[in-house]
Amino acid sequence: MAHHKLRRLRVYGGFLDKLDLRFADGLNCMIGGRGSGKTTVLEFIRHVLDRAPRSGTPAAKLAEERIKGLLQANLGPSGYVELEFESQEGLVYNIRRGAHDAPQITDAHGKAVSPDILGSSVLVDAAIFSHNQIEDIAQSPAAQRELIDRLCSQQVHALETQLAQTVSLLRENAQRILQLQVRQHAAQRDLVDLSSWESKLAAANAALGGDALPPDLQAAAEHKALREQEKAALERLRGALGKLRGLLGDGVIAQVKALGAALPEAALRGPNGHVLVDLSREVIRKQTELEILLSPAQDRLAALERALEGTAAALAGVHAPQEARYAELSAVAAKSGARLAARDEAAREVLRLSAAKTELVELQAALAEAQTTRGRLRDELARLRHERHARRSAAATQVSAHLGGKVRIILAPAADVAAYRDFLAGIMRRSGKQYNAPIERLVSQVSPTQLGQFCDRDDHAALAATTEINPEFAEALLRALREQPERRFELDVLDLEDVPRIELQVHGDWRSADKLSTGQKSAAILPILLMDSEAPLLVDQPEDNLDNSYITDAIIPQLAAIRGRRQVVFITHNPNLPVLGEAAQVHVLEADGRNARLVAQSGVEGVKQHILRLMEGGREAFRLRQQRYESAT
């Protein structure tokens, strides 16, 4: 099984200055006396890989502060750490980071690499657990969910990426709908104004007719209005052609021409080139066909644009003397000047507002399209969330099957309503109504999607009946959502996460992890951590709170099962883990109070004297215990 590996860790400056650890594939154990820097090494690796504990919980915040203090104390202002990491694809990355710096990453050739790969969980990943963090997992559904996700990390990471993209598109779509609705309301107001200006224009024409204007002046006034309409028509056509130009512009041809470069020659000449060659030929054929099809369309569009500009120039030439003649006639009929001005103003406003009819039709079509797109995006979001739950459920089932009925995971879909509850409380906080109890009933019975549907139908009676809340509260909630449409749209993207429950079988009964003793919590969580995964597993003192019989009967067989399939790094004081676990590499650290150093790193055989001294109390203590065990039998 291909998997990620830590290859080498070097420290420059500080308490562990000049430390140089080389990790083996399989089990690595780090041993040494108290204060020899073992935990510091683990936290250095966490820091370099940018795997800080997730904030948000008191435990995570305390851990984050502890790690910051440890880094500052052991690296100082100028020290730094370098980690050589090999991905499951065989790519090697060198990652360097100081206590206060962002990670700097280069590949095997020294070329800079984006730090974003540290968050990918595909190119770089590691599961790192500090001392007593296993016990914390047993108390936190979010940490347990993360643990499950690690068992199907690549699939879940891909889904999370798609989910984030879909949520982003839904938020963009919400902004577009809101903008279109604002423009639609403006166009509707213009239509109301149009009716008023049409009445004013009719009155102005009637008044001018009563003034017994010369026939040629009356006709000239009517023609002036027509000239304005002619110019407006050309502008509308120019705008329509501009939109077409945007769709069929030079950029489209450039993109078509770029199709051929999508499959590089190196790939076509490579060992799998025979798989790609037919597709490459088809791309080139379609590229040529598209160029042939698009070129005439562009030529015709350009010809139409030239015809438009020619007509605009000719029309301007015709309009100029007509405008001059109209000005002369208006000067002669000075007594009707005010009424002519009023009539011209009304004609201009009618012409301007008449465009609102066309704009309203376009806006209604655009709004319908945006709402259709929103429905499609909501369906896609629901599909992705369902698939994420299915992946997690499969991983939970795998845990239960793999651990032989001793540990199981029960996964409740979309059961984490904390964000939903906070969202609704934020809406109703200033309503003057008691909201805690009705919100609790609501979040337990109606999903955010269903609440959005009640809001869209303005059906507060059905909402009240469904959730058994006060009708007045239901009406106030839906009214608040309608008055703040951006919050209504936010309902569509609220994520109710799955809630896992890890259980351990104790004397025939299943007990939830958060109800277990400290040792039982470790017994429930550690076997899950040791299951197959691409990511290296690093744990500080995994043996804490576990008896030796459990280590030998449960943990050692699991280490044997994943040997060659996953890299493991344990900081430990228990000799059973390196010896019975057949550690591929044991790192021995010592400290003199000012600095720590690496005394030895080798397989068990090469460091057994150190194991005897540090973990067994010395050869004589080990011999005496052996004699007593033998005499007891």
PDB file of C-alpha atoms in Angstrom, residues 469-622:
ATOM      1  CA  ILE A 469     -44.227  26.284  18.081  1.00  0.00           C
ATOM      2  CA  ASN A 470     -46.255  29.435  18.655  1.00  0.00           C
ATOM      3  CA  PRO A 471     -47.801  30.695  15.348  1.00  0.00           C
ATOM      4  CA  GLU A 472     -46.752  34.255  16.230  1.00  0.00           C
ATOM      5  CA  PHE A 473     -43.146  33.114  16.653  1.00  0.00           C
ATOM      6  CA  ALA A 474     -43.296  31.223  13.335  1.00  0.00           C
ATOM      7  CA  GLU A 475     -44.698  34.296  11.574  1.00  0.00           C
ATOM      8  CA  ALA A 476     -42.046  36.582  13.119  1.00  0.00           C
ATOM      9  CA  LEU A 477     -39.237  34.208  12.090  1.00  0.00           C
ATOM     10  CA  LEU A 478     -40.377  33.908   8.473  1.00  0.00           C
ATOM     11  CA  ARG A 479     -40.947  37.663   8.259  1.00  0.00           C
ATOM     12  CA  ALA A 480     -37.410  38.296   9.542  1.00  0.00           C
ATOM     13  CA  LEU A 481     -36.004  35.908   6.911  1.00  0.00           C
ATOM     14  CA  ARG A 482     -37.964  37.595   4.109  1.00  0.00           C
ATOM     15  CA  GLU A 483     -36.850  41.054   5.269  1.00  0.00           C
ATOM     16  CA  GLN A 484     -33.218  39.865   5.235  1.00  0.00           C
ATOM     17  CA  PRO A 485     -33.062  37.837   2.004  1.00  0.00           C
ATOM     18  CA  GLU A 486     -29.304  37.295   2.317  1.00  0.00           C
ATOM     19  CA  ARG A 487     -30.035  35.290   5.486  1.00  0.00           C
ATOM     20  CA  ARG A 488     -32.739  33.341   3.718  1.00  0.00           C
ATOM     21  CA  PHE A 489     -30.151  32.365   1.118  1.00  0.00           C
ATOM     22  CA  GLU A 490     -27.702  31.414   3.884  1.00  0.00           C
ATOM     23  CA  LEU A 491     -30.127  28.678   4.963  1.00  0.00           C
ATOM     24  CA  ASP A 492     -29.317  26.871   1.711  1.00  0.00           C
ATOM     25  CA  VAL A 493     -25.645  26.444   2.652  1.00  0.00           C
ATOM     26  CA  LEU A 494     -25.855  25.750   6.400  1.00  0.00           C
ATOM     27  CA  ASP A 495     -24.042  22.452   6.939  1.00  0.00           C
ATOM     28  CA  LEU A 496     -25.454  20.097   9.555  1.00  0.00           C
ATOM     29  CA  GLU A 497     -22.501  17.789  10.100  1.00  0.00           C
ATOM     30  CA  ASP A 498     -22.711  14.088  10.890  1.00  0.00           C
ATOM     31  CA  VAL A 499     -22.280  13.181  14.571  1.00  0.00           C
ATOM     32  CA  PRO A 500     -20.332   9.993  15.306  1.00  0.00           C
ATOM     33  CA  ARG A 501     -20.467   8.000  18.526  1.00  0.00           C
ATOM     34  CA  ILE A 502     -17.566   5.673  19.264  1.00  0.00           C
ATOM     35  CA  GLU A 503     -18.503   2.816  21.579  1.00  0.00           C
ATOM     36  CA  LEU A 504     -16.479   0.167  23.397  1.00  0.00           C
ATOM     37  CA  GLN A 505     -17.871  -3.203  24.424  1.00  0.00           C
ATOM     38  CA  VAL A 506     -17.425  -3.585  28.169  1.00  0.00           C
ATOM     39  CA  HIS A 507     -18.600  -6.868  29.742  1.00  0.00           C
ATOM     40  CA  GLY A 508     -21.119  -7.404  26.943  1.00  0.00           C
ATOM     41  CA  ASP A 509     -22.512  -3.859  26.985  1.00  0.00           C
ATOM     42  CA  TRP A 510     -21.759  -1.071  24.502  1.00  0.00           C
ATOM     43  CA  ARG A 511     -20.631   2.132  26.202  1.00  0.00           C
ATOM     44  CA  SER A 512     -20.141   5.515  24.565  1.00  0.00           C
ATOM     45  CA  ALA A 513     -16.534   6.763  24.578  1.00  0.00           C
ATOM     46  CA  ASP A 514     -17.392   9.885  26.549  1.00  0.00           C
ATOM     47  CA  LYS A 515     -18.762   7.679  29.382  1.00  0.00           C
ATOM     48  CA  LEU A 516     -15.676   5.465  29.658  1.00  0.00           C
ATOM     49  CA  SER A 517     -12.838   5.527  32.155  1.00  0.00           C
ATOM     50  CA  THR A 518      -9.541   7.076  31.065  1.00  0.00           C
ATOM     51  CA  GLY A 519      -7.999   3.701  30.216  1.00  0.00           C
ATOM     52  CA  GLN A 520     -11.111   2.530  28.394  1.00  0.00           C
ATOM     53  CA  LYS A 521     -11.102   5.697  26.289  1.00  0.00           C
ATOM     54  CA  SER A 522      -7.591   4.907  25.092  1.00  0.00           C
ATOM     55  CA  ALA A 523      -8.625   1.294  24.468  1.00  0.00           C
ATOM     56  CA  ALA A 524     -11.488   2.533  22.261  1.00  0.00           C
ATOM     57  CA  ILE A 525      -9.635   5.222  20.292  1.00  0.00           C
ATOM     58  CA  LEU A 526      -6.092   3.886  19.795  1.00  0.00           C
ATOM     59  CA  PRO A 527      -7.124   0.811  17.727  1.00  0.00           C
ATOM     60  CA  ILE A 528      -8.951   3.149  15.327  1.00  0.00           C
ATOM     61  CA  LEU A 529      -5.866   5.353  15.008  1.00  0.00           C
ATOM     62  CA  LEU A 530      -3.834   2.268  14.087  1.00  0.00           C
ATOM     63  CA  MET A 531      -6.009   1.261  11.149  1.00  0.00           C
ATOM     64  CA  ASP A 532      -4.738   1.535   7.573  1.00  0.00           C
ATOM     65  CA  SER A 533      -4.224   5.072   6.305  1.00  0.00           C
ATOM     66  CA  GLU A 534      -1.894   6.837   3.873  1.00  0.00           C
ATOM     67  CA  ALA A 535      -0.835   9.340   6.559  1.00  0.00           C
ATOM     68  CA  PRO A 536       1.991   8.689   9.034  1.00  0.00           C
ATOM     69  CA  LEU A 537       0.709   8.280  12.600  1.00  0.00           C
ATOM     70  CA  LEU A 538       2.572  10.112  15.382  1.00  0.00           C
ATOM     71  CA  VAL A 539       1.460   9.595  19.004  1.00  0.00           C
ATOM     72  CA  ASP A 540       3.035  10.817  22.227  1.00  0.00           C
ATOM     73  CA  GLN A 541       2.944   8.022  24.845  1.00  0.00           C
ATOM     74  CA  PRO A 542       0.153   5.883  23.373  1.00  0.00           C
ATOM     75  CA  GLU A 543       0.612   3.404  26.226  1.00  0.00           C
ATOM     76  CA  ASP A 544      -0.644   5.853  28.845  1.00  0.00           C
ATOM     77  CA  ASN A 545      -3.568   4.417  30.820  1.00  0.00           C
ATOM     78  CA  LEU A 546      -3.277   1.043  29.044  1.00  0.00           C
ATOM     79  CA  ASP A 547      -2.175  -2.098  30.833  1.00  0.00           C
ATOM     80  CA  ASN A 548       0.604  -4.174  29.325  1.00  0.00           C
ATOM     81  CA  SER A 549      -1.692  -7.093  28.547  1.00  0.00           C
ATOM     82  CA  TYR A 550      -3.810  -4.846  26.310  1.00  0.00           C
ATOM     83  CA  ILE A 551      -0.673  -3.573  24.586  1.00  0.00           C
ATOM     84  CA  THR A 552       0.594  -7.071  23.860  1.00  0.00           C
ATOM     85  CA  ASP A 553      -2.797  -8.622  23.037  1.00  0.00           C
ATOM     86  CA  ALA A 554      -4.328  -5.769  21.002  1.00  0.00           C
ATOM     87  CA  ILE A 555      -1.818  -3.108  19.991  1.00  0.00           C
ATOM     88  CA  ILE A 556       1.162  -5.264  19.005  1.00  0.00           C
ATOM     89  CA  PRO A 557      -0.931  -7.425  16.586  1.00  0.00           C
ATOM     90  CA  GLN A 558      -2.270  -4.253  14.960  1.00  0.00           C
ATOM     91  CA  LEU A 559       1.252  -2.892  14.514  1.00  0.00           C
ATOM     92  CA  ALA A 560       2.193  -6.169  12.824  1.00  0.00           C
ATOM     93  CA  ALA A 561      -0.877  -5.971  10.563  1.00  0.00           C
ATOM     94  CA  ILE A 562       0.002  -2.501   9.222  1.00  0.00           C
ATOM     95  CA  ARG A 563       3.760  -3.094   8.908  1.00  0.00           C
ATOM     96  CA  GLY A 564       4.798  -1.995   5.417  1.00  0.00           C
ATOM     97  CA  ARG A 565       1.432  -0.330   4.912  1.00  0.00           C
ATOM     98  CA  ARG A 566       1.791   2.690   7.196  1.00  0.00           C
ATOM     99  CA  GLN A 567       4.549   4.608   8.960  1.00  0.00           C
ATOM    100  CA  VAL A 568       4.137   4.967  12.747  1.00  0.00           C
ATOM    101  CA  VAL A 569       6.115   7.130  15.185  1.00  0.00           C
ATOM    102  CA  PHE A 570       5.623   6.520  18.921  1.00  0.00           C
ATOM    103  CA  ILE A 571       7.146   8.461  21.784  1.00  0.00           C
ATOM    104  CA  THR A 572       7.125   5.838  24.479  1.00  0.00           C
ATOM    105  CA  HIS A 573       8.360   4.703  27.888  1.00  0.00           C
ATOM    106  CA  ASN A 574       7.021   1.160  27.430  1.00  0.00           C
ATOM    107  CA  PRO A 575       9.607  -1.392  26.178  1.00  0.00           C
ATOM    108  CA  ASN A 576       6.900  -3.671  24.778  1.00  0.00           C
ATOM    109  CA  LEU A 577       6.195  -1.248  21.944  1.00  0.00           C
ATOM    110  CA  PRO A 578       9.684  -1.119  20.377  1.00  0.00           C
ATOM    111  CA  VAL A 579      10.682  -4.694  21.278  1.00  0.00           C
ATOM    112  CA  LEU A 580       7.514  -6.708  20.655  1.00  0.00           C
ATOM    113  CA  GLY A 581       6.413  -4.260  17.944  1.00  0.00           C
ATOM    114  CA  GLU A 582       9.738  -4.945  16.151  1.00  0.00           C
ATOM    115  CA  ALA A 583      10.520  -1.258  15.630  1.00  0.00           C
ATOM    116  CA  ALA A 584      12.386  -0.581  12.405  1.00  0.00           C
ATOM    117  CA  GLN A 585      14.065   2.442  14.002  1.00  0.00           C
ATOM    118  CA  VAL A 586      14.554   3.460  17.622  1.00  0.00           C
ATOM    119  CA  HIS A 587      15.754   7.017  18.334  1.00  0.00           C
ATOM    120  CA  VAL A 588      17.471   7.493  21.708  1.00  0.00           C
ATOM    121  CA  LEU A 589      17.599  11.027  23.107  1.00  0.00           C
ATOM    122  CA  GLU A 590      19.414  12.378  26.149  1.00  0.00           C
ATOM    123  CA  ALA A 591      19.664  15.841  27.708  1.00  0.00           C
ATOM    124  CA  ASP A 592      22.101  17.575  30.071  1.00  0.00           C
ATOM    125  CA  GLY A 593      19.747  20.356  31.178  1.00  0.00           C
ATOM    126  CA  ARG A 594      20.949  22.841  28.563  1.00  0.00           C
ATOM    127  CA  ASN A 595      20.734  20.827  25.345  1.00  0.00           C
ATOM    128  CA  ALA A 596      19.414  17.518  24.079  1.00  0.00           C
ATOM    129  CA  ARG A 597      21.180  15.218  21.672  1.00  0.00           C
ATOM    130  CA  LEU A 598      20.640  12.034  19.719  1.00  0.00           C
ATOM    131  CA  VAL A 599      22.610   9.215  21.349  1.00  0.00           C
ATOM    132  CA  ALA A 600      21.719   6.452  18.901  1.00  0.00           C
ATOM    133  CA  GLN A 601      19.251   5.518  16.171  1.00  0.00           C
ATOM    134  CA  SER A 602      19.009   1.969  14.931  1.00  0.00           C
ATOM    135  CA  GLY A 603      16.841  -1.119  14.933  1.00  0.00           C
ATOM    136  CA  VAL A 604      16.053  -2.800  18.260  1.00  0.00           C
ATOM    137  CA  GLU A 605      19.153  -4.978  18.144  1.00  0.00           C
ATOM    138  CA  GLY A 606      21.437  -1.961  17.790  1.00  0.00           C
ATOM    139  CA  VAL A 607      19.967  -0.030  20.735  1.00  0.00           C
ATOM    140  CA  LYS A 608      18.944  -2.822  23.123  1.00  0.00           C
ATOM    141  CA  GLN A 609      21.418  -1.630  25.770  1.00  0.00           C
ATOM    142  CA  HIS A 610      19.692   1.753  25.784  1.00  0.00           C
ATOM    143  CA  ILE A 611      16.282   0.066  25.998  1.00  0.00           C
ATOM    144  CA  LEU A 612      17.461  -1.982  28.979  1.00  0.00           C
ATOM    145  CA  ARG A 613      18.877   1.111  30.703  1.00  0.00           C
ATOM    146  CA  LEU A 614      16.059   3.577  30.010  1.00  0.00           C
ATOM    147  CA  MET A 615      12.972   1.371  29.900  1.00  0.00           C
ATOM    148  CA  GLU A 616      13.786  -1.661  32.026  1.00  0.00           C
ATOM    149  CA  GLY A 617      15.796   0.051  34.784  1.00  0.00           C
ATOM    150  CA  GLY A 618      19.037  -1.598  33.693  1.00  0.00           C
ATOM    151  CA  ARG A 619      20.208  -5.137  33.045  1.00  0.00           C
ATOM    152  CA  GLU A 620      20.334  -6.101  36.729  1.00  0.00           C
ATOM    153  CA  ALA A 621      16.774  -4.932  37.419  1.00  0.00           C
ATOM    154  CA  PHE A 622      15.583  -6.796  34.330  1.00  0.00           C
TER     155      PHE A 622
END
